[in-house]
CSV table of C-alpha atoms in Angstrom, one decimal:
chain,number,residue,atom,x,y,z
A,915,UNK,CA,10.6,-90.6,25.6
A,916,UNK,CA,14.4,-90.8,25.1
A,917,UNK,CA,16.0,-92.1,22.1
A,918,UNK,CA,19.5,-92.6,21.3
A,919,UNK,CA,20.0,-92.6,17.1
A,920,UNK,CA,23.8,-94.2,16.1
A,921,UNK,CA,25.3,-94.8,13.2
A,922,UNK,CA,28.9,-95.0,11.5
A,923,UNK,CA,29.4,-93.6,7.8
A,924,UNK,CA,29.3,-90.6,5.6
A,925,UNK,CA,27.9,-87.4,5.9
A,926,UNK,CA,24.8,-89.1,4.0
A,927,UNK,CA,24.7,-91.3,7.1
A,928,UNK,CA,24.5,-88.9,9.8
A,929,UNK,CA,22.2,-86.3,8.4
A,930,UNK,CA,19.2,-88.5,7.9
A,931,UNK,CA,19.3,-89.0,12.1
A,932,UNK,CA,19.8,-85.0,12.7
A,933,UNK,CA,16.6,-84.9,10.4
A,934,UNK,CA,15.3,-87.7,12.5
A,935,UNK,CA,16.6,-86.0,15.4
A,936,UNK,CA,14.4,-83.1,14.8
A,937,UNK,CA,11.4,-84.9,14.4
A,938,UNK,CA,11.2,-86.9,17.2
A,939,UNK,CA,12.3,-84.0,19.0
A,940,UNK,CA,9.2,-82.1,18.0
A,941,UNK,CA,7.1,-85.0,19.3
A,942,UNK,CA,8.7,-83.9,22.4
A,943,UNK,CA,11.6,-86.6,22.9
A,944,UNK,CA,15.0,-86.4,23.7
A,945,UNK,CA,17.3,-87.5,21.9
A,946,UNK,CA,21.0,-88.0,21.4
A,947,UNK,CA,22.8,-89.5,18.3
A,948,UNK,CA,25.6,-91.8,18.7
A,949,UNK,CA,28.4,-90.8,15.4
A,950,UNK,CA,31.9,-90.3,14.1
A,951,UNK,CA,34.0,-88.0,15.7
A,952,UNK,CA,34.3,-86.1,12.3
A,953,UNK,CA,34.5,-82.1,12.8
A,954,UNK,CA,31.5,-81.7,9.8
A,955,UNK,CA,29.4,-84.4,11.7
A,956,UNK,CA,29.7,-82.2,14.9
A,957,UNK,CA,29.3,-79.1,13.0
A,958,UNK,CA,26.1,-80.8,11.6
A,959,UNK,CA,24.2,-82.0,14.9
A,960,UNK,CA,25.3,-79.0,16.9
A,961,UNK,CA,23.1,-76.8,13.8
A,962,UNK,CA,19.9,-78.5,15.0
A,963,UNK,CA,20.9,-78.5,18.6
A,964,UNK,CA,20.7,-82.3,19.1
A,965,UNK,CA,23.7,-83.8,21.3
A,966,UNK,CA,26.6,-85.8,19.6
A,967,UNK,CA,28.0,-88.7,21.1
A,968,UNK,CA,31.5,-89.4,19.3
A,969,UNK,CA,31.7,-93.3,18.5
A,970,UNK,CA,35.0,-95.1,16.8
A,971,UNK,CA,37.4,-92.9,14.6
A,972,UNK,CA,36.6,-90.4,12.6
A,973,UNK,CA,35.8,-91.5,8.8
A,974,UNK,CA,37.7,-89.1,7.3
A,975,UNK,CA,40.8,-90.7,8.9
A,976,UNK,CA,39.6,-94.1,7.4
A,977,UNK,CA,39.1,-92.8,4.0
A,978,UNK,CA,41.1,-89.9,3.3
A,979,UNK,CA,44.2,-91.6,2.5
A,980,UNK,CA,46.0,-91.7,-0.9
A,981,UNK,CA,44.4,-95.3,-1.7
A,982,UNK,CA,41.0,-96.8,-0.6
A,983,UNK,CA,41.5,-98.9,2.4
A,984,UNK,CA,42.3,-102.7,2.0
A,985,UNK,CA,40.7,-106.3,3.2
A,986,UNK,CA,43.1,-106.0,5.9
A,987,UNK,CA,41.6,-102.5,7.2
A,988,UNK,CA,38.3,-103.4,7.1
A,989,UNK,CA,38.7,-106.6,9.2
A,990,UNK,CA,40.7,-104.2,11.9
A,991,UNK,CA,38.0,-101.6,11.3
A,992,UNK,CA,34.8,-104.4,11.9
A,993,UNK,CA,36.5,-105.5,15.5
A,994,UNK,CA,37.7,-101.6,16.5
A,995,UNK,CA,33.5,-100.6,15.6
A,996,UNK,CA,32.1,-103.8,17.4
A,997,UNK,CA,34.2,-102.8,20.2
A,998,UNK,CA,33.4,-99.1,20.6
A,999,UNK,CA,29.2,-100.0,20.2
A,1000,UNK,CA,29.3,-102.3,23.1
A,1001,UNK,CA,31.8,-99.4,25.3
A,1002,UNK,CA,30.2,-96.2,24.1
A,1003,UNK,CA,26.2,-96.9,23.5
A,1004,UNK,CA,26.5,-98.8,26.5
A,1005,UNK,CA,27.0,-95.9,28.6
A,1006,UNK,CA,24.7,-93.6,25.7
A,1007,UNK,CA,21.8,-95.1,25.7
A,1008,UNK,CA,21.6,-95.5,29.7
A,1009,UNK,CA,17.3,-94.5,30.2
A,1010,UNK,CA,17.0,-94.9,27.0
A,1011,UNK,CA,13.3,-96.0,25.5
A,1012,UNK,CA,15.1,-96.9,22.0
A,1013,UNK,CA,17.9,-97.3,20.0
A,1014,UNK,CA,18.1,-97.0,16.6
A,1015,UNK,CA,20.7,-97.7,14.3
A,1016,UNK,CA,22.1,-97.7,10.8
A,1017,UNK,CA,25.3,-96.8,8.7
A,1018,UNK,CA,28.1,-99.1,8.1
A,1019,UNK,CA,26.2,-102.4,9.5
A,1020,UNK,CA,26.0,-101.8,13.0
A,1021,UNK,CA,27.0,-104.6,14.7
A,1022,UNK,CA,26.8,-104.4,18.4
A,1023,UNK,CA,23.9,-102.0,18.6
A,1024,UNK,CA,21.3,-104.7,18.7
A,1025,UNK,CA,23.0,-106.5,21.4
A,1026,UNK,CA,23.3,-103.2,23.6
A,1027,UNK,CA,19.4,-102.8,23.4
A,1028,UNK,CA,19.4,-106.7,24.3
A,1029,UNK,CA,21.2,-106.3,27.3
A,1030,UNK,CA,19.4,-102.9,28.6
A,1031,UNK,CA,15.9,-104.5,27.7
A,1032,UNK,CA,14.9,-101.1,25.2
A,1033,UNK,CA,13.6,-101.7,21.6
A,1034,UNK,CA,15.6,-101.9,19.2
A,1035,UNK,CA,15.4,-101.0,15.5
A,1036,UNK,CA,17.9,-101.3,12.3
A,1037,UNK,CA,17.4,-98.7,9.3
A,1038,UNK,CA,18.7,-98.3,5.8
A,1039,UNK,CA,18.6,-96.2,3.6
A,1040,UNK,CA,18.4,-98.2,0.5
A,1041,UNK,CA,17.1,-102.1,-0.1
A,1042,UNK,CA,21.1,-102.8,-1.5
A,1043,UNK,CA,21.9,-105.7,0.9
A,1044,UNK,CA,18.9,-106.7,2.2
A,1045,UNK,CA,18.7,-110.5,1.2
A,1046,UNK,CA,17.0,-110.5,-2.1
A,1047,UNK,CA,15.3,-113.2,-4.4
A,1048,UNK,CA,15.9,-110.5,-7.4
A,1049,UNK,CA,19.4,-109.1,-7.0
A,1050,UNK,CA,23.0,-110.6,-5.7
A,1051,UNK,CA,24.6,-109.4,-2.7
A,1052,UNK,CA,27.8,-106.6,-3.2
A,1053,UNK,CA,31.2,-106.9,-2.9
A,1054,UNK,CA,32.5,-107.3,0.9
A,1055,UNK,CA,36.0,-108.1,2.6
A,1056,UNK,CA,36.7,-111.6,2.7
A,1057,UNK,CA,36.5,-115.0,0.5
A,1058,UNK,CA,34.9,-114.4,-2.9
A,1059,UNK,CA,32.0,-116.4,-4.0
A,1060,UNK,CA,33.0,-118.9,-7.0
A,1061,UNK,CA,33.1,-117.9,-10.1
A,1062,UNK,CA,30.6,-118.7,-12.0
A,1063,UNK,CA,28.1,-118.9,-9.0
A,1064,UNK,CA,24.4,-117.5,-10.0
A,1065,UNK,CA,22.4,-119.2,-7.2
A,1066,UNK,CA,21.0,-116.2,-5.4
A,1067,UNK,CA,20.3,-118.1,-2.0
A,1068,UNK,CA,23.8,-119.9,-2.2
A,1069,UNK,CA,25.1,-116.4,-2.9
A,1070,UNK,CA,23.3,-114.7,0.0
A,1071,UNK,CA,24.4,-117.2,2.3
A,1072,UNK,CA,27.9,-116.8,1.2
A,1073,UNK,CA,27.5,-113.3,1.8
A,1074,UNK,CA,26.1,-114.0,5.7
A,1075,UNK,CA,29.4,-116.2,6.3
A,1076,UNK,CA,31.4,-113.2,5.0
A,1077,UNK,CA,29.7,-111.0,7.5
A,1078,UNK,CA,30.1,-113.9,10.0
A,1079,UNK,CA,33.8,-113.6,8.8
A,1080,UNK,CA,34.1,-110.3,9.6
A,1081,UNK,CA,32.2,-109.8,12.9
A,1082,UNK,CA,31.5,-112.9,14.5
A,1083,UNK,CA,34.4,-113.1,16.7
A,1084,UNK,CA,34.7,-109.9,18.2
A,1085,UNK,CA,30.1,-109.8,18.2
A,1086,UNK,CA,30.1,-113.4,20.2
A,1087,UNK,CA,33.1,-112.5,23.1
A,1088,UNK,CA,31.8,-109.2,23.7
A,1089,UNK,CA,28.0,-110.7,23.8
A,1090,UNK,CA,29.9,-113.4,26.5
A,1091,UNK,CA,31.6,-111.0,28.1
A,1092,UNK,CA,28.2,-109.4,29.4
A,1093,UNK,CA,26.0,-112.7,29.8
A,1094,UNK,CA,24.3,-113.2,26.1
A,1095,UNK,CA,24.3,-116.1,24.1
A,1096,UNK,CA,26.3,-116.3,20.8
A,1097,UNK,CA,25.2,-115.3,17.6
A,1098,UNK,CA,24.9,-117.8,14.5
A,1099,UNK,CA,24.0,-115.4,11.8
A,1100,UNK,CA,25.5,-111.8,12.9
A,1101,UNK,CA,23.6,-110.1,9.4
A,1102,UNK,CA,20.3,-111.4,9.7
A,1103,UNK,CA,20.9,-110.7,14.0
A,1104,UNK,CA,21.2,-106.9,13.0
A,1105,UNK,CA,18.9,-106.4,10.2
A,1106,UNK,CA,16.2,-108.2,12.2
A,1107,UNK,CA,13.5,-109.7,11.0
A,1108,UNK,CA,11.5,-105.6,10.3
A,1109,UNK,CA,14.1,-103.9,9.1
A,1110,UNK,CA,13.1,-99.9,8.4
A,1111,UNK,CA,13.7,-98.4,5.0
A,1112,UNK,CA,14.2,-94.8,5.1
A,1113,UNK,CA,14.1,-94.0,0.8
A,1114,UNK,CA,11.6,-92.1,-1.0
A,1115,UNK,CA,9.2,-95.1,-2.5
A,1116,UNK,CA,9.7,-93.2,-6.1
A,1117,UNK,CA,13.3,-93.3,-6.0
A,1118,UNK,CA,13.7,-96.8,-4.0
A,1119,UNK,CA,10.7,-99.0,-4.8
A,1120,UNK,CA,11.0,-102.0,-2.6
A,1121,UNK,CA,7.9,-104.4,-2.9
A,1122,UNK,CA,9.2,-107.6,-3.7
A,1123,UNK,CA,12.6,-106.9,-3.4
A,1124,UNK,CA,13.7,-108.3,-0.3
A,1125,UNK,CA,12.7,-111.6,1.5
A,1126,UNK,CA,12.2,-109.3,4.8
A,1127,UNK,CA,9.0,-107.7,6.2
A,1128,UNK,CA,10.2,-103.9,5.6
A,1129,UNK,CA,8.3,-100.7,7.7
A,1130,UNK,CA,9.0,-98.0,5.0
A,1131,UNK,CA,9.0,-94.7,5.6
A,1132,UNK,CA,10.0,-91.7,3.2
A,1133,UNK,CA,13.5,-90.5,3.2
A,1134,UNK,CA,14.6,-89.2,6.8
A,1135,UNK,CA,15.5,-85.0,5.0
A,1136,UNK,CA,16.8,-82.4,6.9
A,1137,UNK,CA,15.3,-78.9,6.1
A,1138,UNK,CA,17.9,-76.5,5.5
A,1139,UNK,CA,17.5,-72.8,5.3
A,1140,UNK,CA,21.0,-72.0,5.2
A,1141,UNK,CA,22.1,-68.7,2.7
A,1142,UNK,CA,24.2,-69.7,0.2
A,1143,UNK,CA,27.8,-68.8,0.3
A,1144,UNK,CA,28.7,-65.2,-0.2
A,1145,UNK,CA,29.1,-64.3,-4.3
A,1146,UNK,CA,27.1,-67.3,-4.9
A,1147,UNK,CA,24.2,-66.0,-5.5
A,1148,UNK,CA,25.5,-63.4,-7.6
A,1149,UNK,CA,27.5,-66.7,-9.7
A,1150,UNK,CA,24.2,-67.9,-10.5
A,1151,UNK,CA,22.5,-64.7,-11.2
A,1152,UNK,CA,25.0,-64.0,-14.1
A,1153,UNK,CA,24.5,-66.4,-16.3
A,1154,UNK,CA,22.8,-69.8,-17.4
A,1155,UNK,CA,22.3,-72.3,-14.6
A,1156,UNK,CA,25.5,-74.1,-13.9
A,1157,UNK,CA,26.5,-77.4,-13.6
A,1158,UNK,CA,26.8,-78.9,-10.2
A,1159,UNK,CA,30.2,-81.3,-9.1
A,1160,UNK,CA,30.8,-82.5,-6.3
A,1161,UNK,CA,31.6,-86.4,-5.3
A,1162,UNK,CA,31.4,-85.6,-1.3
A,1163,UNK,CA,32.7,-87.7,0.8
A,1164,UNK,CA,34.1,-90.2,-1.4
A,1165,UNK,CA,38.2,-89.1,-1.0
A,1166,UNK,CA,40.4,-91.6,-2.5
A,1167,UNK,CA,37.4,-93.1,-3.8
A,1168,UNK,CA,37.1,-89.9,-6.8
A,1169,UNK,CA,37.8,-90.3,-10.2
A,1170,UNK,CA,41.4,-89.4,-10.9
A,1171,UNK,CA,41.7,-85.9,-12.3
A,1172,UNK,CA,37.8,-85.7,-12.1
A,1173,UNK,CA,37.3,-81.9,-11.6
A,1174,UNK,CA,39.4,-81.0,-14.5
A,1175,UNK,CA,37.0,-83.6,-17.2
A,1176,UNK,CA,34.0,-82.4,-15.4
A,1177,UNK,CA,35.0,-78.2,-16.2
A,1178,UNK,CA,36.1,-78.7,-19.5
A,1179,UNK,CA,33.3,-81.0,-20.5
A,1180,UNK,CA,30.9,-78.4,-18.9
A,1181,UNK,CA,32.7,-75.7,-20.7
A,1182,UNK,CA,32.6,-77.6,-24.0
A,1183,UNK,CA,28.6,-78.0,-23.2
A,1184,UNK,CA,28.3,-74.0,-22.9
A,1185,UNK,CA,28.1,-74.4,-19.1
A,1186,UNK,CA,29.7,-72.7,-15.6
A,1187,UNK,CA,30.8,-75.2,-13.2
A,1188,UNK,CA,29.3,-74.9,-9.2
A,1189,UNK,CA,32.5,-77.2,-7.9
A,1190,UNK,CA,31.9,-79.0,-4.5
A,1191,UNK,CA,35.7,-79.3,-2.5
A,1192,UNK,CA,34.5,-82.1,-0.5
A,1193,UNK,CA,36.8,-84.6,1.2
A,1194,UNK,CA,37.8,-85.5,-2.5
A,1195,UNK,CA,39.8,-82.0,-2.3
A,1196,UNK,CA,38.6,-80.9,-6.0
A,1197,UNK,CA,39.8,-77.6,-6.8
A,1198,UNK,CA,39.4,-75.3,-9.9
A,1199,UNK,CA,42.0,-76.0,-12.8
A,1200,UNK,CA,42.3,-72.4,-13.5
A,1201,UNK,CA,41.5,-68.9,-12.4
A,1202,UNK,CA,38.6,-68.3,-15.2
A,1203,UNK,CA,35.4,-66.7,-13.6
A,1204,UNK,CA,32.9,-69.3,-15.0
A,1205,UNK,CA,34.1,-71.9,-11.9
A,1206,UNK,CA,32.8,-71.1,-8.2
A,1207,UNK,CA,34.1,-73.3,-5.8
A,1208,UNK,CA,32.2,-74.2,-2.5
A,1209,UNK,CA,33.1,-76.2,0.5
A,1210,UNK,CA,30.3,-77.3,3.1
A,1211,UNK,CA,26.6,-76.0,1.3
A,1212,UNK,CA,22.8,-75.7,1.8
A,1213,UNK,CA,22.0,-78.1,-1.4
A,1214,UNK,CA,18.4,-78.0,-1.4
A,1215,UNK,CA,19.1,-74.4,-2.2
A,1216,UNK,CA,21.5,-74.8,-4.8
A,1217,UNK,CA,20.3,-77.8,-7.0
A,1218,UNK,CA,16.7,-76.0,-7.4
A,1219,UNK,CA,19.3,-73.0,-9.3
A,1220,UNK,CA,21.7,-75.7,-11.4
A,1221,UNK,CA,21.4,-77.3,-15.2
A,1222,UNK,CA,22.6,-80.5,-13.9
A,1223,UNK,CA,24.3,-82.0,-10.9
A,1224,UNK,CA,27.3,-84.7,-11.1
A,1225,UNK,CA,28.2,-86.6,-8.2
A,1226,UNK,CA,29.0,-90.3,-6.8
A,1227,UNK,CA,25.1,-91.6,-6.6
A,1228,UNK,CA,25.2,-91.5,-2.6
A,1229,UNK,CA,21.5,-91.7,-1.5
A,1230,UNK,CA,21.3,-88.3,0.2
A,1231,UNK,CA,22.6,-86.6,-2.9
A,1232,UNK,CA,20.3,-88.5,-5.2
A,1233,UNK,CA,17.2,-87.7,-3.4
A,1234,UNK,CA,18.5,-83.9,-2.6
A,1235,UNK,CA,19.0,-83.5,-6.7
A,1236,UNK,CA,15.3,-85.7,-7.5
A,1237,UNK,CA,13.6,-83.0,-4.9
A,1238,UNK,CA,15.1,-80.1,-6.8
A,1239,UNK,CA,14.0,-81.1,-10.3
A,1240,UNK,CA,17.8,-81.3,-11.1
A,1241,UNK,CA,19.0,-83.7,-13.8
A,1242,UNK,CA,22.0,-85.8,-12.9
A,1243,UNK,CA,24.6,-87.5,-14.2
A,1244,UNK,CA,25.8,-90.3,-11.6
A,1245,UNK,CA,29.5,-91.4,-11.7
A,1246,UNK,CA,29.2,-94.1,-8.9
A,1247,UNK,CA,32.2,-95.4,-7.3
A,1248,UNK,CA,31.5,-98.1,-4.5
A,1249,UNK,CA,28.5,-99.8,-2.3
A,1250,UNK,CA,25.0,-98.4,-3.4
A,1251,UNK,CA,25.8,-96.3,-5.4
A,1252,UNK,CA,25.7,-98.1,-8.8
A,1253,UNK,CA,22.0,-98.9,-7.4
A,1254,UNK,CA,21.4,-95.2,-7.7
A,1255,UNK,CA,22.9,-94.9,-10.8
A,1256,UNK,CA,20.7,-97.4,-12.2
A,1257,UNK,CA,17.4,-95.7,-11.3
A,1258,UNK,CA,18.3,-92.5,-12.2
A,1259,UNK,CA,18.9,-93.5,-15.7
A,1260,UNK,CA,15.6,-96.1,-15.6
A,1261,UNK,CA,13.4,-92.8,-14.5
A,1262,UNK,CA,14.9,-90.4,-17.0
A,1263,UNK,CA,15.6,-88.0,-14.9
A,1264,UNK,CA,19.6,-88.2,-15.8
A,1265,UNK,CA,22.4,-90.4,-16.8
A,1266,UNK,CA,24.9,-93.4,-15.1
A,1267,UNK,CA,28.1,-93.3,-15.9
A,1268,UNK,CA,29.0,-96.8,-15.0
A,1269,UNK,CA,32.7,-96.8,-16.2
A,1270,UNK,CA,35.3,-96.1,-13.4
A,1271,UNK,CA,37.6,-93.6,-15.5
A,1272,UNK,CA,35.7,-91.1,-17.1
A,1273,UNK,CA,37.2,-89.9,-20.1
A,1274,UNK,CA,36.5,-86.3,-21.7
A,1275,UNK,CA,34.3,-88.2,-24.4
A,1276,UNK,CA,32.3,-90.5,-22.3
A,1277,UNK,CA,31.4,-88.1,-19.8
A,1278,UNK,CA,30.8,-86.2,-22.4
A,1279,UNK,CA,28.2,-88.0,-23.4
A,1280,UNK,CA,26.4,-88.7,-20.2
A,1281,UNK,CA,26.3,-84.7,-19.2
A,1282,UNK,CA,24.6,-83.9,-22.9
A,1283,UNK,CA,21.9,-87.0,-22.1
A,1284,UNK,CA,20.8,-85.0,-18.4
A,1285,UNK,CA,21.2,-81.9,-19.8
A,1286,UNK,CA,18.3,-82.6,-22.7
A,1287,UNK,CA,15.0,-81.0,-22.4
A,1288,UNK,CA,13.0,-84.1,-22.2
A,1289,UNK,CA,15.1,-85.2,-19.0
A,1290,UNK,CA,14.9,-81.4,-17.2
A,1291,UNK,CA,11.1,-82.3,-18.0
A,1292,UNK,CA,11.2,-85.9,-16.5
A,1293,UNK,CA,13.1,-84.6,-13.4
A,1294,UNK,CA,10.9,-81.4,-12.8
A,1295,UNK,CA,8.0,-83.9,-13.1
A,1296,UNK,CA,9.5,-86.9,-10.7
A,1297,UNK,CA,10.4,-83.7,-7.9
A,1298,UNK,CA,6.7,-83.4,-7.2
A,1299,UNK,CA,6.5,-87.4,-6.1
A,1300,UNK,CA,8.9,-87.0,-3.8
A,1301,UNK,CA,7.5,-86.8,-0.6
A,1302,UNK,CA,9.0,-84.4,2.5
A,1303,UNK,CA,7.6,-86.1,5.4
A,1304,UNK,CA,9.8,-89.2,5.6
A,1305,UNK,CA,11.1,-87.8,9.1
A,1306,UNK,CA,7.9,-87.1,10.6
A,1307,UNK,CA,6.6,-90.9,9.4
A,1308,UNK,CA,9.6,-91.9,11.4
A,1309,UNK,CA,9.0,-90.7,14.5
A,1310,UNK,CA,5.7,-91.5,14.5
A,1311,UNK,CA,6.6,-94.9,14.4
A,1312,UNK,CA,9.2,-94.6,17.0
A,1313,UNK,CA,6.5,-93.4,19.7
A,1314,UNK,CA,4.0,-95.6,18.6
A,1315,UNK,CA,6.6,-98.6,18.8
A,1316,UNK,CA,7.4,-97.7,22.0
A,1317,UNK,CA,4.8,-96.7,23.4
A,1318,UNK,CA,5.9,-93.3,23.9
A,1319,UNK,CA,3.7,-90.3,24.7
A,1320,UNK,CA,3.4,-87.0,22.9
């Protein structure tokens, strides 16, 4: 069998398909994934030896600038993505048995399976945008809803004529261009009726939630056996366990000034700092020996080693800390992320920080909550409910759906 896995997004997008990758790969497929043409993405698949396929610009070129990107961008973005799906998986997934996708919503991908005749499946990572009787939709480029609006169905259907907004046009010419009738509802068209959730059922329960049949699986993990960075290990052999920063590949997206509150509040807590450079560039604010700054770094290793981690609430980082018995603090910034945030603090296994500018004070705060012995206890507790064979599940499915054989 030969799959082709594509998405467009973070880091915390592509690794769950090079864990995927590996997976299927051991059932004996092939497989190539479809991704940004970022150097850490390429870094990333070449590790597990799985073929990268670049697709669209990078994301660090999208989001490292000195401001977030505007409305306007992410119109130009939706048409320049829609675009390079139809060109590049066209060619990609050529003998292909299936293509799956996920990231930023993958418009086009369906529609390239369509017109080959290979299944097709869409997967998320977290139930955050899936229509929903129980929650409203998120923010997205275009015309608000009304204020004052609390109708969840009129508010989901506002938020498929946004995505209609954004995508329709460039979706329904390039679906002409190659003989396929138009689209009328270009969300519901990719999520399909089965979407798959990829999120560890502890972390992300989902019964109920959403008004589509889900196939859940756990989350799609990578194993990693990396060493740590040289000195490292001897950092976290001389002292107390640290606390972990890092806001990954958030960039202009990071709190302003948010390495220097984050040392000093650890400092004033009794603690070292582990600091994560990241795309966000966070460097130390002096030359004391109680801060060790890493770039690119085996997680699973560290976080099983740290008193708490701090970070942005991105899903990968969220389940990576809940594995490791790690308490966090969550300082959540855009799209899931708050949805993180909130679980974390309703399992008691660390604390949201829900305000956009944390001060020394209220961060502060939410460091001393995580770093309490009741929520080390919760979190130590939670890590042995979350399961490791969400990849495996996966690709499982993938043969059976396809027929596939072993």
């Amino acid at each position: 069998m030969r799959v082709l896995l594509t998405t467009w997004g973070s880091r915390g997008d592509v690794e769950p398909l090079a864990g995927l990758a590996v997976a299927l790969r051991d059932l004996g497929a092939q497989v190539v994934v479809c991704a940004p043409p970022d150097e850490d993405f390429a870094a990333l698949t070449a590790r597990v030896g799985v073929p990268l396929v670049p697709l669209g610009p990078s994301v660090r070129s999208v989001v490292a600038g000195e401001k977030p990107p505007t409305a306007e961008d992410a119109f130009r973005l939706a048409a320049e993505l829609v675009a390079a799906r139809f060109d590049v998986l066209t060619s990609a997934a050529e003998g292909c048995d299936a293509l799956l996708a996920t990231g930023l919503l993958p418009v086009g991908a369906r529609d390239v399976a369509e017109r080959l005749g290979i299944r097709y499946v869409f997967a998320c990572f977290h139930i955050f945008g899936l229509p929903s009787r129980h929650f409203a939709p998120g923010v997205r480029p275009g015309t608000p809803s009304p204020d004052g609006e609390t109708d969840l169905e009129v508010l989901w259907e506002q938020d498929a004529q946004r995505v209609n907004a954004l995508y329709g046009e460039a979706l329904n010419s390039h679906r002409a261009a190659i003989g396929l009738p138009p689209v009328a509802n270009v969300r519901d068209h990719v999520f399909t009726d089965r979407p798959w959730l990829a999120a560890d059922p502890a972390l992300c329960p989902s019964e109920g939630m959403t008004n589509l049949d889900l196939v859940r699986t756990g989350a799609w993990t990578l194993p990693d056996d990396r060493p740590l960075p040289e000195g490292l290990d001897e950092f976290l052999d001389a002292g107390e366990p640290p606390v972990y920063v890092g806001f990954g590949s958030m960039a202009a997206y990071a709190p302003e000034g948010i390495a220097r509150t984050a040392i000093e509040v650890s400092r004033a807590h009794g603690r070292r700092v582990v600091l994560a450079g990241g795309w966000a560039g966070l460097t130390a604010i002096d030359d004391a020996d109680d801060c060790f700054v890493v770039g690119e770094v085996n997680q699973q290793a560290l976080f099983r080693r740290v008193a708490a981690v701090v970070h942005h609430g991105g899903a990968g980082t969220t389940t990576t800390a809940a594995r490791a018995g790690a308490p966090q603090v969550v300082v959540p910034r855009i799209a899931d992320q708050p949805y993180w945030a909130g679980r974390v603090a309703e399992l008691g296994i660390g604390a949201a920080h829900h305000d956009l500018a944390p001060t020394p004070d209220s961060l502060s705060a939410v460091l001393g909550t995580a770093l309490g012995p009741e929520v080390r206890a919760r979190a130590r507790a939670l890590a042995g409910e979350i399961r490791v064979d969400g990849a495996a599940e996966a690709a499982e499915l993938l043969f059976d759906a396809v027929g596939g054989r072993r």
